[in-house]
Amino acid sequence: MTSTPHAPHANHAALLGSPDYETLRQRAHNLRWASVEEGVIPLTAADPDLPAPRAITDAIANYCARPHFCYGPAAGLIEFRESVARHFARTKDALIDIERVSACNSAASAITLVARHLIRAGDEVVAQDPVDFLVTESVRRAGGNLRLWKHDNGHFTLDGLRAALTPRTRALCVCHPHNPMGSLWTPAQVREIAELCSARGIEIISDEVWSDIVHDGNAFASFASFGATAASPWVIYGLSKGFALAGLRIGAVIAPSSARAADFRAHAGFDHTIEGASTLSQVAATAALTQCDEWHDAFLTHLGAQRTHAASRLTSLTGVELARLPEATFVIFPRISATGIDEVELATRIAQHARVRVVPGSPRWFGEGARGHIRLSLACTRATLDEALDRMTAAWSVITAS
Ligand SMILES: Cc1ncc(COP(=O)(O)O)c(C=O)c1O
């Protein structure tokens, strides 16, 4: 890769802007540009290469023009909490009282805090397998005993959930939409899961950090829409994926009720300034949720095209299979077991021979159920994606030689 910026595909270039690779090589850590050798393309951690929208940088600059960086309200800025509530009403079929919303320092932190709040050592907690490691890690850190909800042919079904639940199950921790499989439950399925858990007195923790990346106009229903009913889902939200703000570490917890939100904040230390989100990040996030619709539409169009393109190119490689296109997320998770090479070895060989980094579907990242897959992030320009896929294609016979 040279440092020449590549424009995103089609007409969205002007709106989306171009990555500045020199800056990415300095700032994009966590397995990405700043943590790989020069010349390597990192399709690894799910963090967009594209710059954040202009409205966000303007909002940050405006805030900084009056340079008082004081403590903000413990639960978060009212405007941030309102923007989250309105965003959920507009795009996720959930009417939320802002008293239920707490600003958090990232989705990763939010899910860990909620798990600690709800789960006691030894509690039984059901989580999907495979799933992003943050979901299971949050349960482990809280001392929960994991039971796994196995997928059925790529679908997490109600029957699979029933098989995982026991009379001792205290909580269900899910990723919706699902990383790494890119799957999405319909609103009816969300309701069924919420009702099943409600009937058994099981708390739901739903990590919805991916809910701003839903393809093909599919409906997304948040578990938060069931907060006012007997079911009591806790929803985790964040802006790393939908608005390219990973480094600002900004997200939110939506509790089942305002009383439980207040309990959560008291327990986690928000009221004592131990927890809470950076005010500047909340200002940026508020701009994202209120002023960036056009940018976000262009981003989604770009990602949808990347997904179709990557799927067709990847499945032309011998031994690479994809049962269906991801319905959500900007990751793709092809099955590679037909290459006869395990996921860690294959990812190592791809790095070595194609100078492209991908994430192996290993237990470390996604659980046992991810074996035989690799995950690639597609939140880059078409030129970067094609360069990566060209290199993999050119080296594929060497990569897969036994
Ligand atoms: C399921 C899931 N939860 C949480 C996160 C982390 O989000 P944040 O950057 O807001 O901590 C990720 C990032 O990949 C994710 O995939």
CSV table of N, CA, C and O in Angstrom, one decimal, residues 104-219:
chain,number,residue,atom,x,y,z
A,104,CYS,N,-21.7,6.2,28.2
A,104,CYS,CA,-20.6,5.3,28.7
A,104,CYS,C,-19.4,5.5,27.8
A,104,CYS,O,-19.5,5.9,26.6
A,105,ASN,N,-18.3,5.1,28.4
A,105,ASN,CA,-17.0,5.2,27.7
A,105,ASN,C,-16.8,4.0,26.8
A,105,ASN,O,-16.1,3.1,27.1
A,106,SER,N,-17.6,3.9,25.7
A,106,SER,CA,-17.5,2.9,24.7
A,106,SER,C,-18.5,1.7,25.0
A,106,SER,O,-18.9,1.5,26.1
A,107,ALA,N,-18.8,1.0,23.9
A,107,ALA,CA,-19.7,-0.2,24.1
A,107,ALA,C,-19.0,-1.3,24.8
A,107,ALA,O,-19.6,-2.0,25.6
A,108,ALA,N,-17.7,-1.4,24.6
A,108,ALA,CA,-16.9,-2.4,25.3
A,108,ALA,C,-17.0,-2.2,26.9
A,108,ALA,O,-17.3,-3.2,27.6
A,109,SER,N,-16.8,-1.0,27.3
A,109,SER,CA,-16.9,-0.7,28.7
A,109,SER,C,-18.4,-0.8,29.2
A,109,SER,O,-18.6,-1.4,30.2
A,110,ALA,N,-19.3,-0.4,28.3
A,110,ALA,CA,-20.7,-0.5,28.7
A,110,ALA,C,-21.1,-1.9,29.0
A,110,ALA,O,-21.8,-2.2,30.0
A,111,ILE,N,-20.8,-2.8,28.1
A,111,ILE,CA,-21.2,-4.2,28.3
A,111,ILE,C,-20.5,-4.8,29.5
A,111,ILE,O,-21.2,-5.6,30.3
A,112,THR,N,-19.3,-4.4,29.8
A,112,THR,CA,-18.6,-5.0,31.0
A,112,THR,C,-19.2,-4.5,32.3
A,112,THR,O,-19.4,-5.2,33.2
A,113,LEU,N,-19.6,-3.2,32.3
A,113,LEU,CA,-20.2,-2.6,33.5
A,113,LEU,C,-21.6,-3.2,33.7
A,113,LEU,O,-22.0,-3.5,34.9
A,114,VAL,N,-22.4,-3.4,32.6
A,114,VAL,CA,-23.7,-4.0,32.8
A,114,VAL,C,-23.6,-5.4,33.3
A,114,VAL,O,-24.3,-5.9,34.2
A,115,ALA,N,-22.7,-6.2,32.7
A,115,ALA,CA,-22.5,-7.6,33.2
A,115,ALA,C,-22.1,-7.6,34.6
A,115,ALA,O,-22.7,-8.4,35.4
A,116,ARG,N,-21.2,-6.7,35.1
A,116,ARG,CA,-20.8,-6.7,36.5
A,116,ARG,C,-22.0,-6.3,37.4
A,116,ARG,O,-22.1,-6.8,38.5
A,117,HIS,N,-22.9,-5.5,36.8
A,117,HIS,CA,-24.0,-5.0,37.6
A,117,HIS,C,-25.0,-6.1,37.8
A,117,HIS,O,-25.6,-6.3,38.9
A,118,LEU,N,-25.2,-7.0,36.8
A,118,LEU,CA,-26.3,-8.0,36.8
A,118,LEU,C,-25.9,-9.3,37.3
A,118,LEU,O,-26.7,-10.1,37.8
A,119,ILE,N,-24.6,-9.7,37.0
A,119,ILE,CA,-24.2,-11.1,37.2
A,119,ILE,C,-23.4,-11.2,38.5
A,119,ILE,O,-22.4,-10.4,38.7
A,120,ARG,N,-23.7,-12.2,39.2
A,120,ARG,CA,-22.9,-12.5,40.4
A,120,ARG,C,-22.0,-13.8,40.1
A,120,ARG,O,-22.4,-14.6,39.3
A,121,ALA,N,-20.9,-13.9,40.9
A,121,ALA,CA,-20.0,-15.0,40.6
A,121,ALA,C,-20.8,-16.4,40.7
A,121,ALA,O,-21.6,-16.6,41.6
A,122,GLY,N,-20.7,-17.2,39.7
A,122,GLY,CA,-21.3,-18.5,39.6
A,122,GLY,C,-22.7,-18.4,38.9
A,122,GLY,O,-23.2,-19.5,38.6
A,123,ASP,N,-23.2,-17.3,38.6
A,123,ASP,CA,-24.5,-17.2,37.9
A,123,ASP,C,-24.3,-17.8,36.5
A,123,ASP,O,-23.3,-17.7,35.8
A,124,GLU,N,-25.4,-18.5,36.0
A,124,GLU,CA,-25.3,-19.1,34.7
A,124,GLU,C,-25.8,-18.1,33.7
A,124,GLU,O,-26.9,-17.5,33.8
A,125,VAL,N,-25.0,-17.9,32.6
A,125,VAL,CA,-25.4,-16.9,31.6
A,125,VAL,C,-25.2,-17.5,30.2
A,125,VAL,O,-24.2,-18.2,30.0
A,126,VAL,N,-26.2,-17.4,29.4
A,126,VAL,CA,-26.2,-18.0,28.1
A,126,VAL,C,-25.7,-16.9,27.1
A,126,VAL,O,-26.1,-15.7,27.1
A,127,ALA,N,-24.7,-17.3,26.2
A,127,ALA,CA,-24.2,-16.4,25.2
A,127,ALA,C,-24.1,-17.2,23.9
A,127,ALA,O,-24.0,-18.4,23.9
A,128,GLN,N,-24.1,-16.5,22.7
A,128,GLN,CA,-24.0,-17.2,21.4
A,128,GLN,C,-22.6,-17.7,21.2
A,128,GLN,O,-21.6,-17.2,21.7
A,129,ASP,N,-22.6,-18.7,20.4
A,129,ASP,CA,-21.3,-19.3,19.9
A,129,ASP,C,-21.4,-19.6,18.4
A,129,ASP,O,-22.2,-20.5,18.1
A,130,PRO,N,-20.7,-18.9,17.6
A,130,PRO,CA,-19.7,-17.9,17.9
A,130,PRO,C,-20.3,-16.5,18.2
A,130,PRO,O,-21.5,-16.3,17.9
A,131,VAL,N,-19.4,-15.7,18.8
A,131,VAL,CA,-19.8,-14.3,19.0
A,131,VAL,C,-18.5,-13.5,19.3
A,131,VAL,O,-17.5,-14.1,19.7
A,132,ASP,N,-18.6,-12.2,19.1
A,132,ASP,CA,-17.4,-11.4,19.4
A,132,ASP,C,-17.0,-11.6,20.8
A,132,ASP,O,-17.8,-11.7,21.7
A,133,PHE,N,-15.6,-11.6,21.0
A,133,PHE,CA,-15.1,-12.0,22.3
A,133,PHE,C,-15.6,-11.0,23.4
A,133,PHE,O,-15.6,-11.4,24.6
A,134,LEU,N,-15.9,-9.8,23.1
A,134,LEU,CA,-16.3,-8.8,24.1
A,134,LEU,C,-17.6,-9.3,24.9
A,134,LEU,O,-17.7,-9.0,26.1
A,135,VAL,N,-18.4,-10.0,24.2
A,135,VAL,CA,-19.7,-10.5,24.8
A,135,VAL,C,-19.4,-11.5,25.9
A,135,VAL,O,-19.8,-11.4,27.0
A,136,THR,N,-18.6,-12.5,25.5
A,136,THR,CA,-18.3,-13.6,26.5
A,136,THR,C,-17.3,-13.1,27.5
A,136,THR,O,-17.4,-13.4,28.7
A,137,GLU,N,-16.4,-12.2,27.1
A,137,GLU,CA,-15.4,-11.7,28.1
A,137,GLU,C,-16.1,-10.9,29.2
A,137,GLU,O,-15.7,-11.0,30.4
A,138,SER,N,-17.1,-10.1,28.8
A,138,SER,CA,-17.8,-9.4,29.9
A,138,SER,C,-18.5,-10.3,30.9
A,138,SER,O,-18.5,-10.0,32.1
A,139,VAL,N,-19.0,-11.4,30.4
A,139,VAL,CA,-19.6,-12.4,31.3
A,139,VAL,C,-18.6,-13.0,32.2
A,139,VAL,O,-18.7,-13.1,33.4
A,140,ARG,N,-17.5,-13.4,31.6
A,140,ARG,CA,-16.4,-14.0,32.4
A,140,ARG,C,-15.8,-13.1,33.5
A,140,ARG,O,-15.6,-13.5,34.6
A,141,ARG,N,-15.6,-11.8,33.1
A,141,ARG,CA,-15.1,-10.8,34.0
A,141,ARG,C,-16.1,-10.6,35.2
A,141,ARG,O,-15.6,-10.3,36.3
A,142,ALA,N,-17.4,-10.8,35.0
A,142,ALA,CA,-18.3,-10.7,36.1
A,142,ALA,C,-18.4,-12.0,36.9
A,142,ALA,O,-19.2,-12.0,37.9
A,143,GLY,N,-17.7,-13.0,36.5
A,143,GLY,CA,-17.7,-14.3,37.2
A,143,GLY,C,-18.8,-15.2,36.8
A,143,GLY,O,-19.1,-16.2,37.5
A,144,GLY,N,-19.5,-14.9,35.7
A,144,GLY,CA,-20.6,-15.8,35.2
A,144,GLY,C,-20.1,-17.1,34.6
A,144,GLY,O,-19.0,-17.2,34.1
A,145,ASN,N,-21.0,-18.1,34.7
A,145,ASN,CA,-20.6,-19.4,34.1
A,145,ASN,C,-21.4,-19.4,32.7
A,145,ASN,O,-22.6,-19.4,32.7
A,146,LEU,N,-20.6,-19.5,31.7
A,146,LEU,CA,-21.2,-19.4,30.3
A,146,LEU,C,-21.8,-20.8,29.9
A,146,LEU,O,-21.2,-21.8,30.1
A,147,ARG,N,-23.0,-20.7,29.3
A,147,ARG,CA,-23.6,-21.8,28.6
A,147,ARG,C,-23.8,-21.3,27.2
A,147,ARG,O,-24.2,-20.1,27.0
A,148,LEU,N,-23.5,-22.1,26.2
A,148,LEU,CA,-23.5,-21.6,24.8
A,148,LEU,C,-24.7,-21.9,24.0
A,148,LEU,O,-25.3,-23.0,24.0
A,149,TRP,N,-25.2,-20.9,23.3
A,149,TRP,CA,-26.3,-21.0,22.4
A,149,TRP,C,-25.7,-21.2,21.0
A,149,TRP,O,-25.1,-20.3,20.4
A,150,LYS,N,-25.8,-22.5,20.5
A,150,LYS,CA,-25.1,-22.8,19.2
A,150,LYS,C,-26.1,-22.4,18.1
A,150,LYS,O,-27.3,-22.5,18.2
A,151,HIS,N,-25.4,-22.0,17.0
A,151,HIS,CA,-26.3,-21.6,15.9
A,151,HIS,C,-26.7,-22.9,15.1
A,151,HIS,O,-26.1,-24.0,15.2
A,152,ASP,N,-27.8,-22.7,14.3
A,152,ASP,CA,-28.2,-23.8,13.5
A,152,ASP,C,-28.1,-23.3,12.0
A,152,ASP,O,-28.9,-22.4,11.6
A,153,ASN,N,-27.1,-23.8,11.4
A,153,ASN,CA,-26.8,-23.4,10.0
A,153,ASN,C,-26.7,-21.9,9.8
A,153,ASN,O,-27.3,-21.3,8.9
A,154,GLY,N,-26.1,-21.3,10.7
A,154,GLY,CA,-25.9,-19.8,10.6
A,154,GLY,C,-27.0,-19.0,11.3
A,154,GLY,O,-26.9,-17.8,11.3
A,155,HIS,N,-28.0,-19.7,11.8
A,155,HIS,CA,-29.1,-18.9,12.4
A,155,HIS,C,-29.2,-19.3,13.9
A,155,HIS,O,-29.1,-20.4,14.3
A,156,PHE,N,-29.4,-18.2,14.7
A,156,PHE,CA,-29.6,-18.5,16.2
A,156,PHE,C,-31.1,-18.5,16.4
A,156,PHE,O,-31.8,-17.5,16.4
A,157,THR,N,-31.6,-19.7,16.5
A,157,THR,CA,-33.1,-20.0,16.6
A,157,THR,C,-33.6,-20.1,18.0
A,157,THR,O,-32.8,-20.3,18.9
A,158,LEU,N,-34.9,-20.0,18.1
A,158,LEU,CA,-35.5,-20.1,19.4
A,158,LEU,C,-35.3,-21.5,20.0
A,158,LEU,O,-35.1,-21.7,21.2
A,159,ASP,N,-35.3,-22.5,19.1
A,159,ASP,CA,-35.1,-23.9,19.6
A,159,ASP,C,-33.7,-24.0,20.2
A,159,ASP,O,-33.5,-24.6,21.2
A,160,GLY,N,-32.7,-23.4,19.5
A,160,GLY,CA,-31.3,-23.4,20.0
A,160,GLY,C,-31.2,-22.7,21.3
A,160,GLY,O,-30.5,-23.1,22.2
A,161,LEU,N,-32.0,-21.6,21.5
A,161,LEU,CA,-31.9,-20.9,22.8
A,161,LEU,C,-32.6,-21.8,23.9
A,161,LEU,O,-32.0,-21.9,24.9
A,162,ARG,N,-33.7,-22.4,23.5
A,162,ARG,CA,-34.4,-23.2,24.6
A,162,ARG,C,-33.4,-24.3,25.0
A,162,ARG,O,-33.4,-24.7,26.2
A,163,ALA,N,-32.6,-24.9,24.1
A,163,ALA,CA,-31.7,-26.0,24.4
A,163,ALA,C,-30.6,-25.5,25.3
A,163,ALA,O,-30.1,-26.2,26.1
A,164,ALA,N,-30.3,-24.2,25.2
A,164,ALA,CA,-29.2,-23.6,26.1
A,164,ALA,C,-29.6,-23.2,27.4
A,164,ALA,O,-28.9,-23.2,28.4
A,165,LEU,N,-30.9,-22.8,27.6
A,165,LEU,CA,-31.4,-22.3,28.9
A,165,LEU,C,-31.6,-23.5,29.8
A,165,LEU,O,-31.9,-24.6,29.5
A,166,THR,N,-31.4,-23.2,31.1
A,166,THR,CA,-31.7,-24.1,32.2
A,166,THR,C,-32.5,-23.4,33.2
A,166,THR,O,-32.6,-22.1,33.2
A,167,PRO,N,-33.1,-24.1,34.2
A,167,PRO,CA,-33.8,-23.3,35.2
A,167,PRO,C,-32.9,-22.4,36.0
A,167,PRO,O,-33.4,-21.5,36.7
A,168,ARG,N,-31.6,-22.6,35.9
A,168,ARG,CA,-30.7,-21.7,36.7
A,168,ARG,C,-30.2,-20.5,35.8
A,168,ARG,O,-29.4,-19.7,36.4
A,169,THR,N,-30.6,-20.4,34.6
A,169,THR,CA,-30.1,-19.3,33.7
A,169,THR,C,-30.5,-18.0,34.3
A,169,THR,O,-31.7,-17.7,34.5
A,170,ARG,N,-29.6,-17.1,34.5
A,170,ARG,CA,-29.9,-15.8,35.1
A,170,ARG,C,-30.0,-14.7,34.0
A,170,ARG,O,-30.7,-13.8,34.1
A,171,ALA,N,-29.1,-14.9,33.0
A,171,ALA,CA,-29.1,-13.8,32.0
A,171,ALA,C,-28.7,-14.4,30.6
A,171,ALA,O,-28.1,-15.5,30.5
A,172,LEU,N,-29.2,-13.7,29.6
A,172,LEU,CA,-28.8,-14.0,28.2
A,172,LEU,C,-28.1,-12.8,27.6
A,172,LEU,O,-28.5,-11.7,27.7
A,173,CYS,N,-26.9,-13.1,27.1
A,173,CYS,CA,-26.1,-12.0,26.6
A,173,CYS,C,-25.9,-12.2,25.1
A,173,CYS,O,-25.3,-13.2,24.7
A,174,VAL,N,-26.4,-11.3,24.3
A,174,VAL,CA,-26.4,-11.5,22.8
A,174,VAL,C,-25.8,-10.3,22.1
A,174,VAL,O,-25.7,-9.2,22.6
A,175,CYS,N,-25.4,-10.6,20.8
A,175,CYS,CA,-24.9,-9.6,20.0
A,175,CYS,C,-25.9,-9.4,18.8
A,175,CYS,O,-26.1,-10.4,18.0
A,176,HIS,N,-26.5,-8.3,18.7
A,176,HIS,CA,-27.6,-8.1,17.7
A,176,HIS,C,-27.5,-6.7,17.1
A,176,HIS,O,-27.7,-5.7,17.8
A,177,PRO,N,-27.2,-6.6,15.8
A,177,PRO,CA,-26.9,-7.6,14.8
A,177,PRO,C,-25.6,-8.3,15.3
A,177,PRO,O,-24.8,-7.8,16.1
A,178,HIS,N,-25.3,-9.5,14.6
A,178,HIS,CA,-24.3,-10.4,15.1
A,178,HIS,C,-23.0,-10.2,14.4
A,178,HIS,O,-22.8,-10.3,13.2
A,179,ASN,N,-22.0,-10.0,15.2
A,179,ASN,CA,-20.6,-10.0,14.8
A,179,ASN,C,-20.0,-11.3,15.4
A,179,ASN,O,-20.1,-11.6,16.5
A,180,PRO,N,-19.5,-12.2,14.5
A,180,PRO,CA,-19.0,-12.0,13.2
A,180,PRO,C,-19.9,-12.5,12.0
A,180,PRO,O,-19.6,-12.4,10.9
A,181,MET,N,-21.1,-13.1,12.3
A,181,MET,CA,-21.8,-13.7,11.2
A,181,MET,C,-22.7,-12.8,10.4
A,181,MET,O,-23.2,-13.1,9.3
A,182,GLY,N,-22.8,-11.5,10.9
A,182,GLY,CA,-23.6,-10.5,10.1
A,182,GLY,C,-25.0,-10.8,10.0
A,182,GLY,O,-25.7,-10.3,9.2
A,183,SER,N,-25.6,-11.6,11.0
A,183,SER,CA,-27.0,-12.0,10.9
A,183,SER,C,-27.8,-11.0,11.8
A,183,SER,O,-27.3,-10.3,12.6
A,184,LEU,N,-29.1,-11.1,11.5
A,184,LEU,CA,-30.0,-10.1,12.0
A,184,LEU,C,-31.3,-10.8,12.4
A,184,LEU,O,-31.8,-11.6,11.6
A,185,TRP,N,-31.8,-10.6,13.6
A,185,TRP,CA,-33.1,-11.2,13.9
A,185,TRP,C,-34.2,-10.3,13.4
A,185,TRP,O,-34.1,-9.0,13.4
A,186,THR,N,-35.3,-10.8,12.9
A,186,THR,CA,-36.5,-10.0,12.5
A,186,THR,C,-37.1,-9.4,13.8
A,186,THR,O,-36.9,-10.0,14.9
A,187,PRO,N,-37.9,-8.4,13.7
A,187,PRO,CA,-38.6,-7.8,14.8
A,187,PRO,C,-39.4,-8.9,15.5
A,187,PRO,O,-39.5,-9.0,16.8
A,188,ALA,N,-40.0,-9.8,14.8
A,188,ALA,CA,-40.8,-10.9,15.4
A,188,ALA,C,-39.9,-11.8,16.2
A,188,ALA,O,-40.3,-12.3,17.3
A,189,GLN,N,-38.7,-12.1,15.7
A,189,GLN,CA,-37.8,-13.0,16.5
A,189,GLN,C,-37.3,-12.3,17.7
A,189,GLN,O,-37.2,-13.0,18.8
A,190,VAL,N,-37.1,-11.0,17.6
A,190,VAL,CA,-36.6,-10.3,18.8
A,190,VAL,C,-37.7,-10.4,19.9
A,190,VAL,O,-37.5,-10.6,21.1
A,191,ARG,N,-39.0,-10.2,19.5
A,191,ARG,CA,-40.1,-10.3,20.4
A,191,ARG,C,-40.2,-11.7,21.1
A,191,ARG,O,-40.3,-11.8,22.3
A,192,GLU,N,-40.0,-12.7,20.2
A,192,GLU,CA,-40.1,-14.1,20.8
A,192,GLU,C,-39.0,-14.3,21.8
A,192,GLU,O,-39.2,-14.9,22.8
A,193,ILE,N,-37.8,-13.9,21.5
A,193,ILE,CA,-36.7,-14.1,22.5
A,193,ILE,C,-37.0,-13.3,23.7
A,193,ILE,O,-36.8,-13.8,24.9
A,194,ALA,N,-37.4,-12.0,23.6
A,194,ALA,CA,-37.7,-11.2,24.8
A,194,ALA,C,-38.8,-11.9,25.6
A,194,ALA,O,-38.7,-11.9,26.8
A,195,GLU,N,-39.8,-12.4,24.9
A,195,GLU,CA,-41.0,-13.0,25.7
A,195,GLU,C,-40.5,-14.3,26.4
A,195,GLU,O,-40.9,-14.5,27.5
A,196,LEU,N,-39.7,-15.1,25.7
A,196,LEU,CA,-39.3,-16.3,26.3
A,196,LEU,C,-38.5,-16.0,27.6
A,196,LEU,O,-38.6,-16.6,28.6
A,197,CYS,N,-37.6,-15.0,27.5
A,197,CYS,CA,-36.7,-14.7,28.6
A,197,CYS,C,-37.6,-14.1,29.7
A,197,CYS,O,-37.4,-14.3,30.9
A,198,SER,N,-38.5,-13.2,29.3
A,198,SER,CA,-39.4,-12.6,30.3
A,198,SER,C,-40.2,-13.7,31.1
A,198,SER,O,-40.3,-13.6,32.3
A,199,ALA,N,-40.7,-14.7,30.4
A,199,ALA,CA,-41.5,-15.7,31.0
A,199,ALA,C,-40.6,-16.5,32.1
A,199,ALA,O,-41.2,-17.0,33.0
A,200,ARG,N,-39.3,-16.5,31.8
A,200,ARG,CA,-38.5,-17.3,32.7
A,200,ARG,C,-37.7,-16.4,33.7
A,200,ARG,O,-36.8,-16.9,34.4
A,201,GLY,N,-38.0,-15.1,33.7
A,201,GLY,CA,-37.3,-14.2,34.6
A,201,GLY,C,-35.8,-14.0,34.3
A,201,GLY,O,-35.0,-13.8,35.2
A,202,ILE,N,-35.5,-14.1,33.0
A,202,ILE,CA,-34.1,-14.0,32.6
A,202,ILE,C,-33.8,-12.6,32.0
A,202,ILE,O,-34.5,-12.1,31.2
A,203,GLU,N,-32.7,-12.0,32.5
A,203,GLU,CA,-32.4,-10.6,32.1
A,203,GLU,C,-31.7,-10.8,30.7
A,203,GLU,O,-30.9,-11.7,30.5
A,204,ILE,N,-31.9,-9.8,29.8
A,204,ILE,CA,-31.2,-9.8,28.5
A,204,ILE,C,-30.2,-8.7,28.5
A,204,ILE,O,-30.6,-7.6,28.9
A,205,ILE,N,-29.0,-9.0,28.0
A,205,ILE,CA,-28.1,-7.9,27.7
A,205,ILE,C,-27.9,-8.0,26.2
A,205,ILE,O,-27.4,-9.1,25.7
A,206,SER,N,-28.2,-7.0,25.5
A,206,SER,CA,-28.1,-7.0,24.0
A,206,SER,C,-27.1,-6.0,23.6
A,206,SER,O,-27.3,-4.8,23.7
A,207,ASP,N,-26.0,-6.5,23.0
A,207,ASP,CA,-25.0,-5.6,22.5
A,207,ASP,C,-25.4,-5.2,21.0
A,207,ASP,O,-25.4,-6.0,20.1
A,208,GLU,N,-25.9,-3.9,20.9
A,208,GLU,CA,-26.4,-3.4,19.6
A,208,GLU,C,-25.5,-2.4,19.0
A,208,GLU,O,-25.9,-1.5,18.3
A,209,VAL,N,-24.2,-2.6,19.2
A,209,VAL,CA,-23.2,-1.6,18.7
A,209,VAL,C,-23.2,-1.6,17.2
A,209,VAL,O,-22.8,-0.7,16.5
A,210,TRP,N,-23.7,-2.7,16.6
A,210,TRP,CA,-23.7,-2.9,15.1
A,210,TRP,C,-25.0,-2.4,14.5
A,210,TRP,O,-25.2,-2.5,13.3
A,211,SER,N,-25.9,-1.9,15.3
A,211,SER,CA,-27.3,-1.7,14.8
A,211,SER,C,-27.4,-0.5,13.8
A,211,SER,O,-28.4,-0.4,13.2
A,212,ASP,N,-26.3,0.3,13.6
A,212,ASP,CA,-26.4,1.3,12.6
A,212,ASP,C,-25.9,0.8,11.2
A,212,ASP,O,-25.9,1.6,10.3
A,213,ILE,N,-25.5,-0.4,11.2
A,213,ILE,CA,-25.0,-1.0,9.9
A,213,ILE,C,-25.9,-2.2,9.5
A,213,ILE,O,-25.6,-3.3,9.7
A,214,VAL,N,-27.0,-1.9,8.9
A,214,VAL,CA,-28.0,-2.9,8.5
A,214,VAL,C,-28.2,-2.7,7.0
A,214,VAL,O,-28.5,-1.6,6.6
A,215,HIS,N,-28.1,-3.8,6.3
A,215,HIS,CA,-28.1,-3.7,4.8
A,215,HIS,C,-29.5,-3.9,4.2
A,215,HIS,O,-30.4,-4.5,4.9
A,216,ASP,N,-29.7,-3.6,3.0
A,216,ASP,CA,-30.8,-3.9,2.2
A,216,ASP,C,-32.1,-3.4,2.7
A,216,ASP,O,-33.2,-3.9,2.5
A,217,GLY,N,-32.1,-2.3,3.5
A,217,GLY,CA,-33.3,-1.7,4.1
A,217,GLY,C,-34.0,-2.7,5.1
A,217,GLY,O,-35.2,-2.5,5.4
A,218,ASN,N,-33.3,-3.7,5.6
A,218,ASN,CA,-33.9,-4.6,6.6
A,218,ASN,C,-34.3,-3.8,7.8
A,218,ASN,O,-33.6,-2.9,8.2
A,219,ALA,N,-35.4,-4.2,8.4
A,219,ALA,CA,-35.8,-3.6,9.7
A,219,ALA,C,-35.0,-4.1,10.8
A,219,ALA,O,-34.6,-5.2,10.9
